[in-house]
Amino acid sequence: MTAIDTNTTALAYRDAMALLASAVHLVTTDGPGGRAGFTASAVCSVSDTPPTLLVCLNRSSSAFAAFSGNTSLCVNTLTAAQRTVADAFGGRTPMAERFAAARWTAGSTGAPVLAGALVSFDCRIVSRTSVATHDVLFCEVIALADRAPNDALVYASRRYYTVPNERTDLRTLRAAERVEGLGNGWAAEARRAALRLA
Ligand SMILES: NC(=O)C1=CN([C@@H]2O[C@H](COP(=O)(O)OP(=O)(O)OC[C@H]3O[C@@H](n4cnc5c(N)ncnc54)[C@H](O)[C@@H]3O)[C@@H](O)[C@H]2O)C=CC1
Ligand SMILES: Cc1cc2nc3c(=O)[nH]c(=O)nc-3n(C[C@H](O)[C@H](O)[C@H](O)COP(=O)(O)O)c2cc1C
């Protein structure tokens, strides 16, 4: 283990955290505190009884005041096709412009639900704790939005990657077989592997 130099602790920590791959979410809210949202990787499952997750929000974020004034939020997990929305919600863009970058419906809590998200967790904020620079918001999941099989967006080493959905893979493979008439060799082996995953 290499000890962390106290003068570069934050930088060393960030460099180390940058190695971790994570899902990418738009965390959104609406209500008396106003409408706001930000791109987040610091989202974690806490419990399934009742379904509970946590979100870490920097108190210096322009979205912080709205989340403080509201009692609900929605965690919208992004698909690979939604990386431009991740950029829009990643900072320094006015809130109206962020929301104009995508289509929305209102969840049962009133929080904005992103159309076409990999999955959306509509939540009631049940507790808040300030830790260092961030507020940790503990949220009970009230509703889940439709989940269509899709490729996931992953953030690692400060860039975005696509994680193919197994079922999407299978559809692609079947389409390739139909178009190209592939039925033997590597294609047949790949098909068998995909069927085992399905
Ligand atoms: N948890 C957070 O608050 C996060 C904030 N960010 C912010 O987004 C921007 C771009 O980030 P990157 O390109 O990934 O480069 P970066 O070098 O700023 O961050 C690398 C990694 O360090 C962690 N991190 C960064 N800032 C943090 C913070 N203030 N508190 C706790 N963990 C933090 C995250 O895991 C991030 O992926 C930066 O302004 C960064 O601060 C990014 C990821 C998580
Ligand atoms: C991939 C990615 C993940 C992020 N994750 C978080 C996070 O979990 N919590 C957080 O407070 N900010 C996170 N941020 C930073 C916010 O999205 C946003 O940039 C920051 O709150 C400053 O926004 P502002 O210009 O609205 O103040 C992340 C940014 C990126 C690009």
XYZ file of C-alpha atoms and ligand atoms in Angstrom:
273
model
C 0.000 0.000 0.000
C 1.190 3.532 -0.790
C 0.436 6.114 1.889
C -1.464 9.146 0.612
C 0.425 12.456 0.749
C -1.852 14.756 2.745
C -1.233 17.647 0.333
C -2.579 15.656 -2.582
C -5.202 13.577 -0.783
C -8.193 14.810 -2.794
C -6.392 14.407 -6.124
C -5.009 10.975 -5.246
C -8.448 9.916 -4.062
C -10.082 11.135 -7.292
C -7.471 9.357 -9.403
C -8.170 6.149 -7.483
C -11.962 6.588 -7.686
C -11.667 7.263 -11.420
C -10.650 3.611 -11.821
C -14.052 2.423 -10.576
C -16.687 1.808 -13.237
C -20.166 3.033 -12.343
C -23.624 3.408 -13.812
C -24.657 6.929 -14.816
C -27.887 8.481 -13.555
C -29.818 11.731 -13.895
C -31.165 12.524 -10.444
C -34.141 14.869 -10.813
C -36.569 16.659 -8.543
C -39.570 18.998 -8.726
C -41.816 20.688 -6.187
C -41.852 23.817 -4.004
C -38.014 23.997 -4.183
C -38.143 24.122 -7.987
C -37.172 21.737 -10.796
C -33.564 20.575 -10.926
C -31.360 17.660 -11.905
C -27.739 16.580 -12.041
C -25.628 13.744 -13.420
C -24.653 11.313 -10.675
C -22.501 8.256 -10.200
C -22.723 8.271 -6.395
C -25.964 6.253 -6.178
C -26.158 3.025 -4.195
C -28.722 0.420 -3.172
C -29.251 0.368 0.615
C -32.083 -2.111 1.319
C -34.870 -4.052 -0.405
C -37.231 -3.907 2.603
C -38.470 -1.303 2.096
C -36.686 -0.628 -1.216
C -34.201 2.100 -0.320
C -31.302 3.755 -2.160
C -28.954 6.626 -1.443
C -27.751 9.559 -3.529
C -24.742 11.771 -2.695
C -25.192 15.413 -3.731
C -22.469 18.060 -3.454
C -23.810 21.017 -1.451
C -22.028 23.400 -3.847
C -24.109 22.129 -6.780
C -26.579 24.556 -8.365
C -29.159 21.764 -7.925
C -28.719 21.618 -4.142
C -31.306 24.284 -3.180
C -34.077 22.551 -5.138
C -33.313 19.137 -3.598
C -33.327 20.763 -0.145
C -36.752 22.288 -0.750
C -38.388 19.152 -2.183
C -39.408 15.824 -0.637
C -39.034 13.546 -3.651
C -36.578 12.684 -6.406
C -36.208 10.296 -9.316
C -33.054 8.319 -10.146
C -33.048 7.849 -13.941
C -30.358 5.376 -15.019
C -29.059 6.161 -18.496
C -28.794 3.990 -21.587
C -25.789 4.112 -23.899
C -27.834 6.271 -26.316
C -28.312 8.945 -23.621
C -24.720 10.092 -23.074
C -25.456 13.578 -24.492
C -28.035 14.034 -21.716
C -25.373 13.017 -19.180
C -23.226 15.888 -20.501
C -26.130 18.360 -20.352
C -26.784 17.511 -16.662
C -23.065 17.333 -15.760
C -22.771 20.979 -14.713
C -22.532 24.579 -15.869
C -25.720 24.353 -17.973
C -28.867 26.273 -16.897
C -31.624 23.979 -15.576
C -34.133 24.873 -18.326
C -31.547 23.939 -20.981
C -30.771 20.626 -19.224
C -34.429 19.585 -19.202
C -34.900 20.716 -22.836
C -32.330 18.061 -23.843
C -34.776 15.176 -23.209
C -38.455 14.199 -22.853
C -40.074 13.851 -19.429
C -43.178 12.659 -17.637
C -44.097 13.220 -13.990
C -43.713 10.255 -11.639
C -46.212 9.448 -8.898
C -44.160 11.595 -6.481
C -44.104 14.474 -9.001
C -40.386 14.035 -9.772
C -39.391 14.167 -13.478
C -39.096 10.711 -15.099
C -36.792 10.521 -18.133
C -38.344 8.941 -21.238
C -36.341 5.958 -22.478
C -34.230 5.551 -19.332
C -32.772 2.107 -18.651
C -34.787 2.197 -15.424
C -36.230 4.969 -13.229
C -36.645 4.847 -9.451
C -39.327 7.281 -8.278
C -38.511 8.044 -4.639
C -39.571 9.811 -1.477
C -36.608 11.327 0.409
C -36.820 9.804 3.909
C -33.636 11.100 5.517
C -30.677 13.415 4.852
C -27.209 13.450 6.381
C -24.400 15.920 5.714
C -21.021 14.208 5.311
C -17.992 16.339 4.397
C -18.843 18.253 1.163
C -21.944 16.223 0.314
C -25.465 15.550 1.549
C -26.419 11.872 1.519
C -30.093 11.515 0.618
C -31.736 8.256 1.699
C -34.729 7.546 -0.503
C -37.582 5.045 -0.366
C -38.511 3.783 -3.823
C -42.233 4.357 -4.454
C -42.467 3.312 -8.111
C -40.354 1.869 -10.922
C -40.710 3.061 -14.514
C -40.894 0.587 -17.410
C -37.672 -1.233 -18.123
C -37.055 -2.066 -21.770
C -33.930 -4.166 -22.443
C -31.248 -1.736 -23.568
C -27.498 -1.124 -23.574
C -26.238 0.501 -20.365
C -24.037 3.589 -20.048
C -20.986 3.179 -17.799
C -18.493 5.822 -16.599
C -14.902 4.726 -15.956
C -11.463 6.362 -16.311
C -13.240 9.687 -16.931
C -15.023 8.527 -20.074
C -18.218 6.744 -21.099
C -18.524 3.130 -22.250
C -21.381 0.990 -23.553
C -22.280 -2.250 -21.805
C -24.341 -4.325 -24.271
C -27.560 -5.786 -22.957
C -27.615 -9.563 -23.345
C -31.049 -9.536 -24.962
C -30.056 -6.679 -27.294
C -27.037 -8.787 -28.262
C -29.271 -11.743 -28.985
C -31.594 -9.655 -31.188
C -28.572 -8.289 -33.111
C -27.219 -11.779 -33.570
C -30.542 -13.142 -34.814
C -30.875 -10.210 -37.236
C -27.342 -10.887 -38.546
C -28.212 -14.533 -39.043
C -31.369 -13.624 -40.958
C -29.567 -11.094 -43.171
C -26.359 -13.024 -43.779
C -27.666 -16.564 -43.456
C -24.937 -17.348 -40.932
C -25.530 -20.779 -39.489
C -22.177 -22.342 -38.870
C -18.661 -21.686 -37.567
C -18.157 -18.758 -35.162
C -21.666 -17.391 -35.724
C -23.254 -20.653 -34.593
C -21.021 -20.756 -31.523
C -21.831 -17.109 -30.713
C -25.528 -17.873 -31.140
C -25.327 -20.823 -28.752
C -23.499 -18.611 -26.201
C -26.131 -15.870 -26.564
C -28.960 -18.383 -26.111
C -27.345 -19.648 -22.919
C -27.420 -16.044 -21.643
C -31.009 -15.320 -22.685
N -19.548 12.135 -6.217
C -19.352 13.293 -6.864
O -19.640 14.343 -6.360
C -18.799 13.270 -8.238
C -18.483 14.452 -8.837
N -17.979 14.471 -10.096
C -17.640 15.785 -10.665
O -17.778 15.759 -12.083
C -16.684 16.425 -12.710
C -15.934 15.503 -13.660
O -15.424 14.381 -12.933
P -14.366 13.369 -13.548
O -14.179 13.700 -14.982
O -14.786 11.986 -13.208
O -12.954 13.695 -12.915
P -12.512 13.845 -11.406
O -11.035 13.651 -11.387
O -13.008 15.108 -10.844
O -13.208 12.626 -10.614
C -12.707 11.288 -10.612
C -13.587 10.490 -9.681
O -13.453 10.989 -8.351
C -14.694 10.990 -7.679
N -15.058 12.394 -7.375
C -14.797 13.482 -8.134
N -15.193 14.578 -7.516
C -15.718 14.186 -6.345
C -16.294 14.883 -5.264
N -16.390 16.214 -5.251
N -16.722 14.168 -4.215
C -16.617 12.838 -4.195
N -16.073 12.114 -5.179
C -15.633 12.797 -6.241
C -15.682 10.334 -8.618
O -15.715 8.949 -8.359
C -15.064 10.601 -9.991
O -15.459 9.697 -10.981
C -15.807 16.961 -11.576
O -16.187 18.283 -11.326
C -16.174 16.083 -10.398
O -15.985 16.738 -9.163
C -17.783 13.332 -10.796
C -18.112 12.127 -10.276
C -18.673 11.984 -8.942
C -20.186 11.173 -14.639
C -20.496 12.211 -13.585
C -20.922 11.781 -12.343
C -21.213 12.710 -11.347
N -21.653 12.264 -10.137
C -21.991 13.158 -9.181
C -22.520 12.710 -7.948
O -22.721 11.516 -7.713
N -22.839 13.645 -7.016
C -22.660 14.996 -7.239
O -22.966 15.802 -6.357
N -22.177 15.452 -8.419
C -21.843 14.552 -9.392
N -21.370 15.000 -10.587
C -21.251 16.431 -10.808
C -22.621 17.066 -11.130
O -23.261 16.397 -12.191
C -22.450 18.549 -11.511
O -21.455 18.694 -12.444
C -22.082 19.365 -10.305
O -23.099 19.228 -9.359
C -21.926 20.864 -10.646
O -23.093 21.250 -11.280
P -23.613 22.775 -11.325
O -22.924 23.430 -12.478
O -25.077 22.615 -11.557
O -23.313 23.391 -9.997
C -21.060 14.099 -11.605
C -20.639 14.525 -12.871
C -20.360 13.594 -13.847
C -19.944 14.079 -15.212
